[in-house]
mmCIF file of C-alpha atoms in Angstrom:
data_model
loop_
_atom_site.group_PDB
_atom_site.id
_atom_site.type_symbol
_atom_site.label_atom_id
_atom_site.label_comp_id
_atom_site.label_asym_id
_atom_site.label_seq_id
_atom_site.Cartn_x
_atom_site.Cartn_y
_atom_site.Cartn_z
ATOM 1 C CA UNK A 9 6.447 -5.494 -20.523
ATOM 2 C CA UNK A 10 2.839 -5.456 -21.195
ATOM 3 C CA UNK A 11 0.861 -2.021 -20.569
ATOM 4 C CA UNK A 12 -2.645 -1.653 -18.532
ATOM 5 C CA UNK A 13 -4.566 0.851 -20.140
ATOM 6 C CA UNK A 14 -7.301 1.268 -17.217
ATOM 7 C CA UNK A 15 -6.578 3.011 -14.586
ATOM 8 C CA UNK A 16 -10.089 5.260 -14.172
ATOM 9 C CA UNK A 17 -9.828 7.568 -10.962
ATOM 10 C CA UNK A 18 -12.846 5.977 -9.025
ATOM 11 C CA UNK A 19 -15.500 7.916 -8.203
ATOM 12 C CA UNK A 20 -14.177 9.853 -4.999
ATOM 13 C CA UNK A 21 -11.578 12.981 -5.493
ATOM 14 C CA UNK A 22 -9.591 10.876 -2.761
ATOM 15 C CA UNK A 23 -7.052 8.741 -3.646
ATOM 16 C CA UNK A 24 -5.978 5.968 -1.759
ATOM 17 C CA UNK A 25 -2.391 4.497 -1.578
ATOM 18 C CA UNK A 26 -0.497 1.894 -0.028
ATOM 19 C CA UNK A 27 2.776 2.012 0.116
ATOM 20 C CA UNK A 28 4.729 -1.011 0.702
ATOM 21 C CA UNK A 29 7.636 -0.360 3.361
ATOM 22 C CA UNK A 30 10.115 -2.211 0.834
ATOM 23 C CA UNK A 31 10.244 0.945 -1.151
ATOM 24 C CA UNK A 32 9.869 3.376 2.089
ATOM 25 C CA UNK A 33 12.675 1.702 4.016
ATOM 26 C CA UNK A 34 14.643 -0.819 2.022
ATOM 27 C CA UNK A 35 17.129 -1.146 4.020
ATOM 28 C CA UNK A 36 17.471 2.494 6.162
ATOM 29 C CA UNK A 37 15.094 5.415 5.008
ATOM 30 C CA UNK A 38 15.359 6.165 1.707
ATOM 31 C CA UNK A 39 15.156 9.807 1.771
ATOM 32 C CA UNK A 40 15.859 10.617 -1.858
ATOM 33 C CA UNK A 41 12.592 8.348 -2.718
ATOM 34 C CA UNK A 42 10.041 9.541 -0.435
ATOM 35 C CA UNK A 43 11.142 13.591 -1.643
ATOM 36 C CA UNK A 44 10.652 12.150 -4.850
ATOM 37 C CA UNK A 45 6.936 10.514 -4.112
ATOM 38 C CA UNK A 46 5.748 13.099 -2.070
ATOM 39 C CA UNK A 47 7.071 16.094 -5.046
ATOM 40 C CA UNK A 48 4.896 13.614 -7.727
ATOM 41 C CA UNK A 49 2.047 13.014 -5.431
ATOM 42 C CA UNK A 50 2.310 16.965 -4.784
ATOM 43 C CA UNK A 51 2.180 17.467 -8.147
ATOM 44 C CA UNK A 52 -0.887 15.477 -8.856
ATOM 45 C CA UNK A 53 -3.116 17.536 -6.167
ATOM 46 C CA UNK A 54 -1.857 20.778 -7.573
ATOM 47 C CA UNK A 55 -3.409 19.894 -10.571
ATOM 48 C CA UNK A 56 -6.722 19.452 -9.177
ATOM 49 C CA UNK A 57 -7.759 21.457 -6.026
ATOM 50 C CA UNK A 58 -10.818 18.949 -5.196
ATOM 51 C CA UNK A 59 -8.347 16.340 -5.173
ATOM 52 C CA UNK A 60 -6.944 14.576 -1.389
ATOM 53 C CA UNK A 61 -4.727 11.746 -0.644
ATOM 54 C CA UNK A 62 -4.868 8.716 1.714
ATOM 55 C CA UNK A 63 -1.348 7.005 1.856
ATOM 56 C CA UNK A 64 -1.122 4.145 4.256
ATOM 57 C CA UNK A 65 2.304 3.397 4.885
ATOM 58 C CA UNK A 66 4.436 -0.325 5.268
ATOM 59 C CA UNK A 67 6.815 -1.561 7.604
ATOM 60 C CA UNK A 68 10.232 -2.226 5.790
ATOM 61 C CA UNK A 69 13.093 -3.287 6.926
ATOM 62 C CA UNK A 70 12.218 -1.266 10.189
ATOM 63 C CA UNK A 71 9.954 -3.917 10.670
ATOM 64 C CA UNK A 72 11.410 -6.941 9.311
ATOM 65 C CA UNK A 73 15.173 -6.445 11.229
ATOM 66 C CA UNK A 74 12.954 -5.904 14.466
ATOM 67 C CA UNK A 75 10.205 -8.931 14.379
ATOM 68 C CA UNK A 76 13.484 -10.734 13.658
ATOM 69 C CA UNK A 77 15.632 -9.381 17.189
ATOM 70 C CA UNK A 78 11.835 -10.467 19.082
ATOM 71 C CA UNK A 79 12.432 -14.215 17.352
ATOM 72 C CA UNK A 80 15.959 -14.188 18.580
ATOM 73 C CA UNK A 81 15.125 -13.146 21.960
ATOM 74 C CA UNK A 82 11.885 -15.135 22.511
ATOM 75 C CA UNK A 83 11.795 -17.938 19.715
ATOM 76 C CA UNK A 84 8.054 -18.833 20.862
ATOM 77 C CA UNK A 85 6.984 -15.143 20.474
ATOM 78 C CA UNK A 86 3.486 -15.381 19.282
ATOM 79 C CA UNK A 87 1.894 -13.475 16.149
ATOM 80 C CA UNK A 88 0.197 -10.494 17.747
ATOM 81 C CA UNK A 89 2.952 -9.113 19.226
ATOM 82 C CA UNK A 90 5.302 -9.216 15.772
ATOM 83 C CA UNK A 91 2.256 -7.963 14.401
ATOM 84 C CA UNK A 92 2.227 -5.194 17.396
ATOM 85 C CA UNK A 93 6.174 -4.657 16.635
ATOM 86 C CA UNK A 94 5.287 -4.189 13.077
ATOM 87 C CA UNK A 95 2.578 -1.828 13.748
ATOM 88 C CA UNK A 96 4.725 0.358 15.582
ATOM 89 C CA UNK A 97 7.435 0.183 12.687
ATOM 90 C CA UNK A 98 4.970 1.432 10.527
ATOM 91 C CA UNK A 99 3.459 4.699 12.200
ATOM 92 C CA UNK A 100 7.389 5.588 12.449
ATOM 93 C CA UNK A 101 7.830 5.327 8.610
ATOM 94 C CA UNK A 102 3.861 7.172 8.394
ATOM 95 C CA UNK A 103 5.796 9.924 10.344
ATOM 96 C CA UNK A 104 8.518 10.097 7.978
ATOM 97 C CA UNK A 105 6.710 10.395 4.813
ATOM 98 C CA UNK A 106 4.166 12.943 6.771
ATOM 99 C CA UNK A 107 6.992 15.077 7.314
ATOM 100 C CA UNK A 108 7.694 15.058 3.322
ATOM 101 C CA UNK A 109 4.202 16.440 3.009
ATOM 102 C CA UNK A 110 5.064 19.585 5.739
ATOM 103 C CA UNK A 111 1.430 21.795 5.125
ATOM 104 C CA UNK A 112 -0.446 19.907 2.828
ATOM 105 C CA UNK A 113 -0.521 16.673 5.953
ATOM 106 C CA UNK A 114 -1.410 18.839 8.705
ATOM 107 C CA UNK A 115 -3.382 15.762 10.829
ATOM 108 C CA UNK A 116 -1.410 13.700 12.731
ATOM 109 C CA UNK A 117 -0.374 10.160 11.591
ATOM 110 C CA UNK A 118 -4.035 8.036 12.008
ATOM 111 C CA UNK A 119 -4.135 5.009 13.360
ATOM 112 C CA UNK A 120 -7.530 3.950 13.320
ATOM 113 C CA UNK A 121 -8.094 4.184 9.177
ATOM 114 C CA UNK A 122 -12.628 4.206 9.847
ATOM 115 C CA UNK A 123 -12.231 6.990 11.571
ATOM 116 C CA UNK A 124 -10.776 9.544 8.609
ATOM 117 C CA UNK A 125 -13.704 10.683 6.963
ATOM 118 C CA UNK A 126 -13.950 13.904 9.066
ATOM 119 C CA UNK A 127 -10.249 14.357 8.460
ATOM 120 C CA UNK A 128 -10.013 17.373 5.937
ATOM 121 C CA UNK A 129 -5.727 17.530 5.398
ATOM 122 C CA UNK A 130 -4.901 17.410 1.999
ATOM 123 C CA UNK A 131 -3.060 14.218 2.576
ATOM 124 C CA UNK A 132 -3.464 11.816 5.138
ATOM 125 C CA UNK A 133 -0.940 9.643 6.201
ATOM 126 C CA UNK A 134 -1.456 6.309 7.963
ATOM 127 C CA UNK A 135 0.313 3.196 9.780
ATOM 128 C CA UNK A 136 -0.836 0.287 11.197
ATOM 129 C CA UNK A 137 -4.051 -0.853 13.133
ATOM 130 C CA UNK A 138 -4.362 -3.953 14.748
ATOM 131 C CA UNK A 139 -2.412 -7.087 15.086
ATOM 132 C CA UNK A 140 -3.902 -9.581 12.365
ATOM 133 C CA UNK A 141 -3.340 -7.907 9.236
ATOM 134 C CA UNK A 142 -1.000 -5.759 6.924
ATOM 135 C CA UNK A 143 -1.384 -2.633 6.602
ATOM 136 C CA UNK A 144 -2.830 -3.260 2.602
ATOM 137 C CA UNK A 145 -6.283 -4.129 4.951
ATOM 138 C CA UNK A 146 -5.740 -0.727 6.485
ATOM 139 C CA UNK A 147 -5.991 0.703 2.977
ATOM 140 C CA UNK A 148 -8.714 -1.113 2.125
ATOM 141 C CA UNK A 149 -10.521 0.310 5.371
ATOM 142 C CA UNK A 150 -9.606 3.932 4.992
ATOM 143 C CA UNK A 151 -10.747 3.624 1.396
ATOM 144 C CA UNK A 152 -14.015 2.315 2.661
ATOM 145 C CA UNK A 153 -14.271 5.171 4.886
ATOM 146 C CA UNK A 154 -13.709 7.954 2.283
ATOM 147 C CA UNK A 155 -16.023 6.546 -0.341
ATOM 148 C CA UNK A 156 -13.104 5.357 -2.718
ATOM 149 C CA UNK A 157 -13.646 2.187 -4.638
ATOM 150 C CA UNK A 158 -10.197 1.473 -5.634
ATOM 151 C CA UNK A 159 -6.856 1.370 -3.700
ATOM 152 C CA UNK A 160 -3.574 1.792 -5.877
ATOM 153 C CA UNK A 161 -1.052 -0.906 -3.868
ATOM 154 C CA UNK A 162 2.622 0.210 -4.540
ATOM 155 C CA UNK A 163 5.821 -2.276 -4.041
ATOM 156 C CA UNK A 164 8.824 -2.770 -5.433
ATOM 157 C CA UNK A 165 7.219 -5.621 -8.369
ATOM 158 C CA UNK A 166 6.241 -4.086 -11.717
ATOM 159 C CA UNK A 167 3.342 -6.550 -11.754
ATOM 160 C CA UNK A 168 1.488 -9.928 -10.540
ATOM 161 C CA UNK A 169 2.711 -12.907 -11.838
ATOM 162 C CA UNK A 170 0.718 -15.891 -12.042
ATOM 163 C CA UNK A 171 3.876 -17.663 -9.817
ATOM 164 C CA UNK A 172 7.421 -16.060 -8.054
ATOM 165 C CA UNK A 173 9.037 -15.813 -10.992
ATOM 166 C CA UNK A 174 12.577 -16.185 -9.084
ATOM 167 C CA UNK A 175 11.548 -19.948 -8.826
ATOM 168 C CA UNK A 176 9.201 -20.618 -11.562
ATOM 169 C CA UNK A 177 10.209 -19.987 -14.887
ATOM 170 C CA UNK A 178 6.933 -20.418 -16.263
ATOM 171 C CA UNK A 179 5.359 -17.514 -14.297
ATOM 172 C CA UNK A 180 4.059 -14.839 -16.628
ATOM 173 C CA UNK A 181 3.018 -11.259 -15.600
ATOM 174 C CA UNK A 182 -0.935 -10.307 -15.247
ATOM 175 C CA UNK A 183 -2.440 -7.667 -16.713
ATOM 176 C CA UNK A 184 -5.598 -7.881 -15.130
ATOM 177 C CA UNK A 185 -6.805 -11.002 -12.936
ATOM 178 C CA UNK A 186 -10.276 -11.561 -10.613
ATOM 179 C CA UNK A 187 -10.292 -11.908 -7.166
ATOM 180 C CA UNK A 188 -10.463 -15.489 -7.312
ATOM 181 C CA UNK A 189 -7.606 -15.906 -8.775
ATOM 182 C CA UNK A 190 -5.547 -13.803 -6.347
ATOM 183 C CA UNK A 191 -6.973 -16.006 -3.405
ATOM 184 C CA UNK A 192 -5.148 -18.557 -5.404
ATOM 185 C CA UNK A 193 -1.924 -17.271 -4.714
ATOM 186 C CA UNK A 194 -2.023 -15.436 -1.537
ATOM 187 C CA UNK A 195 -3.765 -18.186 0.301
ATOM 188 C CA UNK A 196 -6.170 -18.015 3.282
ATOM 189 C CA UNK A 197 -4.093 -17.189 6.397
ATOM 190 C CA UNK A 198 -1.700 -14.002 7.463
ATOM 191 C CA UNK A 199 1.355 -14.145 9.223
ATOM 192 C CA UNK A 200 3.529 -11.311 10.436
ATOM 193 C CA UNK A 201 5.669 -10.418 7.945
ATOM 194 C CA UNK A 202 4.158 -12.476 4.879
ATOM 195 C CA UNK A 203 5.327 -11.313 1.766
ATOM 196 C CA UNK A 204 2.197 -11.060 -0.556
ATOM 197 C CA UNK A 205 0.936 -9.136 -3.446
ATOM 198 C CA UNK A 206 -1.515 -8.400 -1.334
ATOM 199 C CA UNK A 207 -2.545 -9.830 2.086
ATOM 200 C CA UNK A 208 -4.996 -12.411 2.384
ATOM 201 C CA UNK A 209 -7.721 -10.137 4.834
ATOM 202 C CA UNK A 210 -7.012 -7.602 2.941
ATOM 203 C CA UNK A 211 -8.299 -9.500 -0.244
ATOM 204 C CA UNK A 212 -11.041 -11.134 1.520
ATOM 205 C CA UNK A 213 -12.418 -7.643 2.380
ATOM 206 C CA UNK A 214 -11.661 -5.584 -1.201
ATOM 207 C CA UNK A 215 -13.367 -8.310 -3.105
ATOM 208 C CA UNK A 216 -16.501 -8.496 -0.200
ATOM 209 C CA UNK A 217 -16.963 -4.625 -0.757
ATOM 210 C CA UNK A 218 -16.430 -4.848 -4.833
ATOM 211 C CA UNK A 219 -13.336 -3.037 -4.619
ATOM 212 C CA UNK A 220 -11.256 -2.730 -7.757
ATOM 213 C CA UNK A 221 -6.538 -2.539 -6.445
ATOM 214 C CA UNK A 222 -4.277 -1.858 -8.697
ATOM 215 C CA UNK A 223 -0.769 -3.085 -8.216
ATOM 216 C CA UNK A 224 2.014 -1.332 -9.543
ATOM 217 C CA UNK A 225 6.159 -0.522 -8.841
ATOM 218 C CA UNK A 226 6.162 2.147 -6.807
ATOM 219 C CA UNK A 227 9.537 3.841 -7.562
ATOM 220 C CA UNK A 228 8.834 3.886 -10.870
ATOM 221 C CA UNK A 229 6.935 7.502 -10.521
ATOM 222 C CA UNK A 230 6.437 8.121 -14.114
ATOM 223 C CA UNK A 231 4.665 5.183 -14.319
ATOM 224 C CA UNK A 232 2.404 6.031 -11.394
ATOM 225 C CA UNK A 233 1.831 9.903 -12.747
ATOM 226 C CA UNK A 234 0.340 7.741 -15.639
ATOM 227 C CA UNK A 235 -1.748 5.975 -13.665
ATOM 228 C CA UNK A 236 -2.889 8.682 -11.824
ATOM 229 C CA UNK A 237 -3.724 10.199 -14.477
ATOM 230 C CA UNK A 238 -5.901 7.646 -16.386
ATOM 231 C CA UNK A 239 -3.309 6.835 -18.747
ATOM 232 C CA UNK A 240 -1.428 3.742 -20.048
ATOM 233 C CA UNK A 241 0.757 2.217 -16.906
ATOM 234 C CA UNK A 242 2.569 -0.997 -15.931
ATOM 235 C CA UNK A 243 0.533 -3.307 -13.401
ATOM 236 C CA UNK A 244 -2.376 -5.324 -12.396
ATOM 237 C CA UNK A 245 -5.700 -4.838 -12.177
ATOM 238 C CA UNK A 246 -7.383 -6.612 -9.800
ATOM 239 C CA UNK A 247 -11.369 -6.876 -10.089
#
């Protein structure tokens, strides 16, 4: 699989990470990944005291398997409350992976992602915000916030492909690709529960502020320690 070899730090010491839910919860809690994430992302601060971390966290299957029982139970549910059912999912998986942090994440899980600049844990971990969006536009706020220009956007896909490449055979993975083109595929509108690369407000905004996300497989944590670092790594670029 073809290799991305920039992945420059920004220019802020804080990081900013989405992590999808998929890899958080993909079906219960996967404890033995989020010790593993939070020992790698502990690592990577250790080596740099300036250095602070902004993970925003995804709804999972705690999500999904609940906006699904609200369908059941009230098939003309509208959006904003499976978004608000989704929202909750997520602070509860935030509070998880805060808990694998212990004393560097002493703040309590934030919910409002403009309001973290002040915040001076270590690591700060984030759900949610408001029904409308994902919580990759809450990452895309809190970077805004800190002064980060990039957001690193983990889920469990290595890469972009130009199509699903379960249905298209023709699809072919992206090293880099423009904003434009990820319009392309993500379309205009959210839903709850839409499974993007990246949602479409949350595009909309990255590419109005000249953002630079970088999409990558989050459980594969050597390949994100590479990132990190500012060497070669799997994923997309997205400028």
């Amino acid at each position: 699989m073809p290799d991305n070899a920039d992945s420059t730090t920004g220019s802020s010491s804080v990081t900013v990470v989405s992590v999808g839910g998929s890899i958080v919860v993909p079906d219960g809690v996967d404890v033995a990944f989020v010790s593993a994430f939070a020992g790698s992302m502990r690592a990577y601060l250790d080596a740099d005291r300036a250095r602070r971390l902004v993970l925003v966290i995804g709804g999972g299957a705690t999500a999904r398997t609940s906006q699904a029982a609200a369908r059941k139970l009230d098939p003309n549910v509208d959006s904003a409350f499976l978004d608000e059912i989704g929202i909750a999912a997520t602070r509860v998986n935030a509070a998880i992976v805060k808990a694998a942090f212990a004393e560097l994440c002493s703040a309590p899980v934030f919910t409002d992602p403009t309001t973290i600049a002040a915040n001076q844990s270590r690591v700060m971990v984030g759900g949610g915000w408001k029904p409308g969006f994902s919580t990759d536009t809450v990452a895309v706020y809190a970077a805004q916030a800190v002064g980060a220009d990039r957001v690193v956007n983990l889920s469990n896909i290595a890469m972009i492909y130009t199509a699903d490449p379960r249905t298209d055979p023709d699809a072919r993975p992206l090293q880099s690709m423009s904003w434009q083109e990820l319009f392309a595929i993500v379309g205009d509108d959210w839903t709850p529960g839409k499974n993007t690369p990246f949602d479409p407000v949350a595009t909309r905004l990255a590419a109005s502020l000249g953002m630079t996300v970088i999409a990558a497989d989050g459980r594969n944590l050597e390949n994100l320690d590479a990132l990190l670092a500012g060497r070669r790594f799997v994923g997309t670029t997205i400028s």
